[in-house]
Amino acid sequence: DAVAGGESTLNLAQRLTTALSSENERWAENIITLRKNEKLLTGDVLLASSFVSYIGPFTKPFRIHLMDKVFKPFLEREFTKISDDSGEDYIMPMSSEANPITTLTTPAEVAQWNADYLPADAVSTENGCLVCNSSRWPLIIDPQLQGIKWIKQKESAPERNLQIVRLGQKDLIRKLETALENGHTILIENLGETIDAVLMPVIQRASIKRGTKLFIKLGDKECDFHPDFRLYLHTKLSNPHYPPEIQAETTLINFTVTMAGLEDQLLNLVVEKERPDLAALSNDLVVQQNGFTIKMKQLEDDILSKLASSEGEITENVALIESLEETKRISDDIQQKSELGLKTQQDIFVASEKYRSVANRSSLLFFLMTDLVKIHTFYIYSLAAFQQVFDHGIAISGSPNPASNESEDGDGSVEEVDVVSARCDVLRRNITLCIFNYIRRGLFEVDKLTVATLLTLKILVNDGKMEASEVEFLINGGSCVDPGNMGPLHEWMDENIWKKVKALESMPRFKGIGDSMQSDSDDWGAWFDVEKVEEADIPGEIKDKLNALDRLMLLRAMRPDRLINSLASFVGDTMGKDYISQKPFNMVSTYEETSKRTPVFFVLFAGVDPTPWVESLGKEKGISAENKRFINISMGQGQEAPAEAIVKRFAKEGGWVMLQNCHLMSSWVPRLERLLEVVSGDAHEDFRCFISAEPPPMASMRNMPESLMQSCIKVANEAPSDVQSNLIRAWDNFSPETLEACSKPNEMKACLFSLCWFHAVVCGRRRFGQQGWSRKYSFNTGDLLICANVLQSYLDANPIVPWDDLRYIFGEIMYGGHITDPWDRRTCNTYLQVYQQEGLFNGLELAPGFKSPSPNEMDYDAYIKYAETAMPPESPLLFGLHPNAEIGYLTNSTEKLFFDILAMGGGGDGASGDDTSNVVREVMSSIQERLPEEFEMVTLSLKAKPLLEGPAGPYIVVALQECGRMNALLSEIRTSISDLDKGLKGQLNMSQAMEDLVSAFVLNQWPGRNPFSKCMWEKLAWSSQKNLTSQFADMLLRVEQLSKWTEELETPKCIWLPGLFNPSSYLTAAQQVTARNTGLALDKMTIETHVTDMWNASEVKDYAKDGTYIHGLFIEGARWPRGEEAGDTFEVSGATCTGSLCDSKLKELMPPTPVIYVKSVPIQPQWEASAVGYLRHDPAIYECPVYTTSFRGPTYVFMATLKTKDNAAKWIQRGVALLLSSDS
């Protein structure tokens, strides 16, 4: 028995040794590794702790920067100091390749996260570590909803009893109490930027200990605080700004998808569609490998547990040894399968990588979509919506070529590579076009070319067909500080254009272009004057060196007005005509993309009503108001409850609801968004919700919830804005019966057609910006219809046409009811003076080449045909404007296009954080170096005191006021830059004002120009349209003028009026001085202006009599003649004056004016007092508004009186005005 027992024990021992042999070797290695790691634990844990504490809110590039450039170097420096102090052999207690992920988690845990739908990219894994290791509750920034999907699955175990709630939910507190007491999980989703104060004790973990129990205060009640309680906070906002107390008490974790991470996810989707065999095998292997990793960990733990808990002689424990043998067998089997699976995965990886280009393009497109919100708050999209369009793009590409599926991993033959490459080309093309069409359907007309251009440039850079630096140069433009002598070019080229031309020489293919232009000045001048210069051959040999992008750069520098057309051609040639030519809006195809979960959002524009589109489609689908399955609700006060009831009913029974004018209910719309989210889950398949709203007044304002806009299909179908379309659409509001109903049908036809023309012109004039209307007005079809009713009533009630009454009602009451600016009212009334008069019956010329037809020969349909056939080509002349207005409009459109692209990060590969920081620091350094010192106001006041009672006293008061305003601005600039410098160094918290300052510096924009900016520069400065570089240079000139003025407090003989913060105060001072000299009452005086023959301020040798000389003004819409063209001179109070208003030269948008004599004069009885000054009503005088900038409107300063030989109506229609400042 003893021998048998010994043999049995020996046998069991051998079996035990065999079972543990492989583990023995691995455990031995692990012991060595663990002992080594024990010495490195201090530094690795410190690094991991800093990772958890600080890294969460940031993007992947900045996380890498913090880890590699900040945290690790800091710890290494500190450990090195300890080593130096100890003087002994010292091993740095931190891994050379320290990785917080390995410290915070295990491969098995990561595998489990991936199994729970956490994406497998590096950022998502880091975020998983943060969620699971932070002692503070996680606040997840999750606009693409990938994080919340993982949390829901991770906490889905029955014992966790996950409760998903929102702030404002009625049972929120009750559910929170239950979870706190029982140790369950609470997920608060869709947070805004504030959190209810009642939740703060829970968020702060402000527990109270009584005995062995923990309690927490929730409102006025104390609840048990179970140690297993978990709280997750979640927001869909893409860029939330939380107050410091929220940031301090929670761990902010940025789950926003990264480009690389999304590319990997999209690659899986592409392979799933194109190679479902590979996708299925790959998914099975991933699940298997994750399962193996988890199982191996469990087996290892099981072995150690059994060994540790074994009692008695281990070699006599048969059950244990048999269990270990079974564990060993399973482990070996897993090992073999794992190795085979890894090899198969590698083969699948090689085959999948052939579709990488499709995923790369698609990821680029998604991030372009997410950047569009920087242009307008309506342009916001979700990842879910993107994936639907992405799937549609693959679907319309047809079935994959069978040749690409011949083998599991492919043999790599040339034929196979060509087939897959051709297939990828088709996929890229279709996916790109599908996504662009999806975006374009919701874009305003003004932004469509911007997005198409940005898309084209990004794709070309991403595909390596263009250099990012060249694209960035096109977007940013360039201007040489010291361009040198222009030579013969000064005869036709503006100085600002020369600076841009010389800046081009920094690009390799433009070397020597300045010299080339000077040597071939006539040829270049002829090229510059060509109307469609983009189609003309470039002079000289340089044309052979330039590619399409180079030509765009050249036009950007010299003829920006033609760049819009050039960009359209460039996009069409590069991407295809589908990116420029858009098919008419199709409601049927839009409906096919909708579902019960996807509302349709219509953007409302003047003259566009989406209701008929929905109603007609509904009738085709058997859904109408007649069968009570379609209900249209115009939202307003008291309509909230009926709207919610209809949504709930139709979601249950099926039906379409249309909620109109939701912009009027902006406080209720978030409730609608939540209601739609709740009911759409199990809604009837026929349920659809259509929403309409006007866009906010400013692109950066929000009047719709972000989450609602993300989930909607957006439709922005603007009506054509050309005069012909406006005219035909206006006439179409009436019928033959309208004309026949009037007792004077001929007069009715002529007057109504003229009224429609007037409506078309005043609506179309808006596209010329502030030169068209100095403020924005919402002229609409309702104005036209009411005016038509008034016209018919007055024609019926009067024996002859009451022109004066009609013009007054139309111009002062109906259309004039919208107008708030007196100068715009004058323009409106001038149009009516021209269009509504007796000449209508005798072929009155409504526009050059377009006469009013004879009503005797025309019926209703004939007027439509006449408008379609006789209308001249669209041009500013139809509006009474100069052709330069079109050039100015196109130039401004170009600048806006590139500014919007720059605001979205540029068209290249995007500036990195380091590049942005360098730009900001360079701008800060440049400003600080050149920033003048503030004026010594105490010294100036003492110097001014004895002079204030003198004849120049009013001027001295102005000088002191100007110095005080300049000091306030200089002080703010100095302080804000100093604060920003400290913020960038980490010495101060970065405030919103600092962030706005950084954004302005990157965009080269004067800080505070954005109305929502917290910077104070704009509020303390003067009105300007210039960029940061130009306006700062302008400020230095202003300081220089003030410095010269205040040296001896001697009033300048000729003041640079645009250089003053408050130019009106100087003109008032001139009147005060004149009033004192002449003894006239100040309130009985005003000013008039006379243009002198002096073009340079240095020509002024004496002070002006009864007034002052001013210089530095520009004129828009006309010009002032020089030399012989100005005609004879004449004297006005000793000032030699000459000339009168004349037509602008082509492409000369804002020519300068000569020195202007501003004379103080007594008010004459025949002059009419008005809000803008005293109107002379003199046919030889054009009463010209003077504005600070081309923005006009609120920048009005005073009224100038300019000589004219033409009828003043001509200059009024052209929008002629004097400006104190140009835009560049």
Short mmCIF file of C-alpha atoms in Angstrom, two decimals, residues 815-971:
data_model
loop_
_atom_site.label_atom_id
_atom_site.label_comp_id
_atom_site.label_asym_id
_atom_site.label_seq_id
_atom_site.Cartn_x
_atom_site.Cartn_y
_atom_site.Cartn_z
CA TYR A 815 -42.52 99.57 -48.32
CA GLY A 816 -41.40 102.56 -46.30
CA GLY A 817 -42.86 100.94 -43.21
CA HIS A 818 -39.90 98.54 -43.21
CA ILE A 819 -37.32 101.27 -43.71
CA THR A 820 -35.65 102.83 -40.68
CA ASP A 821 -32.81 104.71 -42.36
CA PRO A 822 -33.65 108.15 -43.83
CA TRP A 823 -31.21 107.73 -46.73
CA ASP A 824 -32.75 104.35 -47.62
CA ARG A 825 -36.18 105.97 -47.49
CA ARG A 826 -34.91 108.60 -49.95
CA THR A 827 -33.72 105.79 -52.27
CA CYS A 828 -37.09 104.04 -52.09
CA ASN A 829 -38.99 107.25 -52.85
CA THR A 830 -36.62 108.09 -55.70
CA TYR A 831 -37.35 104.76 -57.37
CA LEU A 832 -41.06 105.49 -57.10
CA GLN A 833 -40.55 108.98 -58.55
CA VAL A 834 -38.87 107.34 -61.54
CA TYR A 835 -41.19 104.33 -61.98
CA GLN A 836 -44.63 105.68 -60.98
CA GLN A 837 -45.32 108.56 -63.35
CA GLU A 838 -47.18 109.53 -66.54
CA GLY A 839 -44.39 108.23 -68.75
CA LEU A 840 -45.52 104.66 -68.04
CA PHE A 841 -48.09 105.00 -70.80
CA ASN A 842 -45.51 106.34 -73.28
CA GLY A 843 -42.68 103.81 -73.15
CA LEU A 844 -40.96 105.00 -69.98
CA GLU A 845 -37.49 103.42 -69.68
CA LEU A 846 -37.62 101.40 -66.46
CA ALA A 847 -33.97 100.43 -66.95
CA PRO A 848 -31.46 100.87 -69.77
CA GLY A 849 -32.89 98.88 -72.69
CA PHE A 850 -36.11 97.92 -70.87
CA LYS A 851 -39.15 100.10 -71.47
CA SER A 852 -42.61 100.01 -70.00
CA PRO A 853 -44.79 98.30 -72.65
CA SER A 854 -47.92 99.95 -73.95
CA PRO A 855 -50.88 98.64 -71.91
CA ASN A 856 -53.18 98.94 -74.92
CA GLU A 857 -51.30 96.15 -76.70
CA MET A 858 -50.65 93.83 -73.75
CA ASP A 859 -52.71 91.32 -71.83
CA TYR A 860 -51.73 89.40 -68.68
CA ASP A 861 -49.77 86.67 -70.47
CA ALA A 862 -48.11 89.15 -72.83
CA TYR A 863 -46.52 90.91 -69.86
CA ILE A 864 -44.95 87.62 -68.73
CA LYS A 865 -43.61 86.94 -72.23
CA TYR A 866 -42.29 90.50 -72.42
CA ALA A 867 -40.43 90.07 -69.11
CA GLU A 868 -38.95 86.78 -70.35
CA THR A 869 -37.81 88.04 -73.75
CA ALA A 870 -37.16 91.78 -73.53
CA MET A 871 -35.23 91.86 -70.25
CA PRO A 872 -31.59 92.92 -70.71
CA PRO A 873 -28.87 90.74 -69.13
CA GLU A 874 -28.61 91.00 -65.35
CA SER A 875 -26.33 93.90 -64.36
CA PRO A 876 -26.15 96.71 -61.80
CA LEU A 877 -27.51 99.07 -64.44
CA LEU A 878 -30.97 97.52 -63.99
CA PHE A 879 -30.92 98.86 -60.42
CA GLY A 880 -29.54 102.26 -61.42
CA LEU A 881 -26.15 101.30 -59.96
CA HIS A 882 -22.73 101.70 -61.57
CA PRO A 883 -21.00 98.52 -62.90
CA ASN A 884 -18.49 98.99 -60.07
CA ALA A 885 -21.24 97.94 -57.68
CA GLU A 886 -21.06 94.45 -59.19
CA ILE A 887 -17.27 94.50 -58.87
CA GLY A 888 -17.56 95.58 -55.25
CA TYR A 889 -20.19 92.93 -54.57
CA LEU A 890 -18.04 90.18 -56.15
CA THR A 891 -14.90 91.41 -54.35
CA ASN A 892 -16.70 91.35 -51.01
CA SER A 893 -18.08 87.90 -51.83
CA THR A 894 -14.53 86.68 -52.47
CA GLU A 895 -13.29 88.09 -49.18
CA LYS A 896 -16.20 86.54 -47.29
CA LEU A 897 -15.63 83.18 -48.98
CA PHE A 898 -11.99 83.02 -47.92
CA PHE A 899 -12.71 84.41 -44.46
CA ASP A 900 -15.26 81.64 -43.90
CA ILE A 901 -12.79 79.02 -45.10
CA LEU A 902 -10.16 80.48 -42.79
CA ALA A 903 -12.63 80.44 -39.88
CA MET A 904 -13.14 76.71 -40.51
CA GLY A 905 -9.43 76.06 -40.22
CA GLY A 906 -8.27 76.71 -43.78
CA GLY A 907 -8.28 74.47 -46.82
CA GLY A 908 -4.94 72.78 -46.24
CA ASP A 909 -4.12 70.07 -43.74
CA GLY A 910 -5.16 72.36 -40.89
CA ALA A 911 -2.89 74.26 -38.54
CA SER A 912 -1.61 72.32 -35.60
CA GLY A 913 -1.84 73.58 -32.05
CA ASP A 914 1.85 74.56 -32.13
CA ASP A 915 1.38 76.52 -35.38
CA THR A 916 -1.61 78.37 -33.94
CA SER A 917 0.30 79.16 -30.77
CA ASN A 918 3.24 80.47 -32.80
CA VAL A 919 0.94 82.71 -34.86
CA VAL A 920 -0.65 84.11 -31.71
CA ARG A 921 2.70 84.77 -30.04
CA GLU A 922 4.06 86.47 -33.16
CA VAL A 923 1.04 88.76 -33.33
CA MET A 924 1.29 89.52 -29.60
CA SER A 925 4.99 90.29 -29.91
CA SER A 926 4.48 92.53 -32.94
CA ILE A 927 1.72 94.52 -31.23
CA GLN A 928 3.62 94.88 -27.96
CA GLU A 929 6.74 96.12 -29.73
CA ARG A 930 4.86 98.82 -31.68
CA LEU A 931 2.24 99.78 -29.10
CA PRO A 932 2.64 103.49 -28.25
CA GLU A 933 2.68 104.83 -24.72
CA GLU A 934 -0.45 106.45 -23.38
CA PHE A 935 -0.86 110.22 -23.36
CA GLU A 936 -0.07 112.08 -20.13
CA MET A 937 -3.53 113.46 -19.50
CA VAL A 938 -2.56 115.42 -16.39
CA THR A 939 0.19 117.26 -18.29
CA LEU A 940 -2.10 117.86 -21.25
CA SER A 941 -4.88 119.21 -19.01
CA LEU A 942 -2.49 121.66 -17.36
CA LYS A 943 -1.19 122.75 -20.76
CA ALA A 944 -4.73 123.14 -22.13
CA LYS A 945 -6.22 125.01 -19.19
CA PRO A 946 -5.14 128.56 -20.17
CA LEU A 947 -6.09 127.92 -23.82
CA LEU A 948 -9.62 126.65 -23.27
CA GLU A 949 -11.05 130.16 -23.07
CA GLY A 950 -9.25 131.23 -26.24
CA PRO A 951 -10.56 131.18 -29.80
CA ALA A 952 -9.42 127.57 -30.34
CA GLY A 953 -10.97 126.32 -27.08
CA PRO A 954 -13.55 123.98 -28.71
CA TYR A 955 -10.81 122.33 -30.78
CA ILE A 956 -8.67 121.80 -27.66
CA VAL A 957 -11.61 120.10 -25.90
CA VAL A 958 -11.86 117.71 -28.87
CA ALA A 959 -8.12 117.01 -28.67
CA LEU A 960 -8.36 116.15 -24.96
CA GLN A 961 -11.39 113.92 -25.56
CA GLU A 962 -9.62 112.10 -28.39
CA CYS A 963 -6.52 111.52 -26.26
CA GLY A 964 -8.69 110.14 -23.45
CA ARG A 965 -10.41 107.71 -25.81
CA MET A 966 -7.10 106.66 -27.29
CA ASN A 967 -5.70 106.05 -23.79
CA ALA A 968 -8.64 103.78 -22.96
CA LEU A 969 -8.01 101.73 -26.10
CA LEU A 970 -4.22 101.54 -25.60
CA SER A 971 -4.68 100.52 -21.98
#
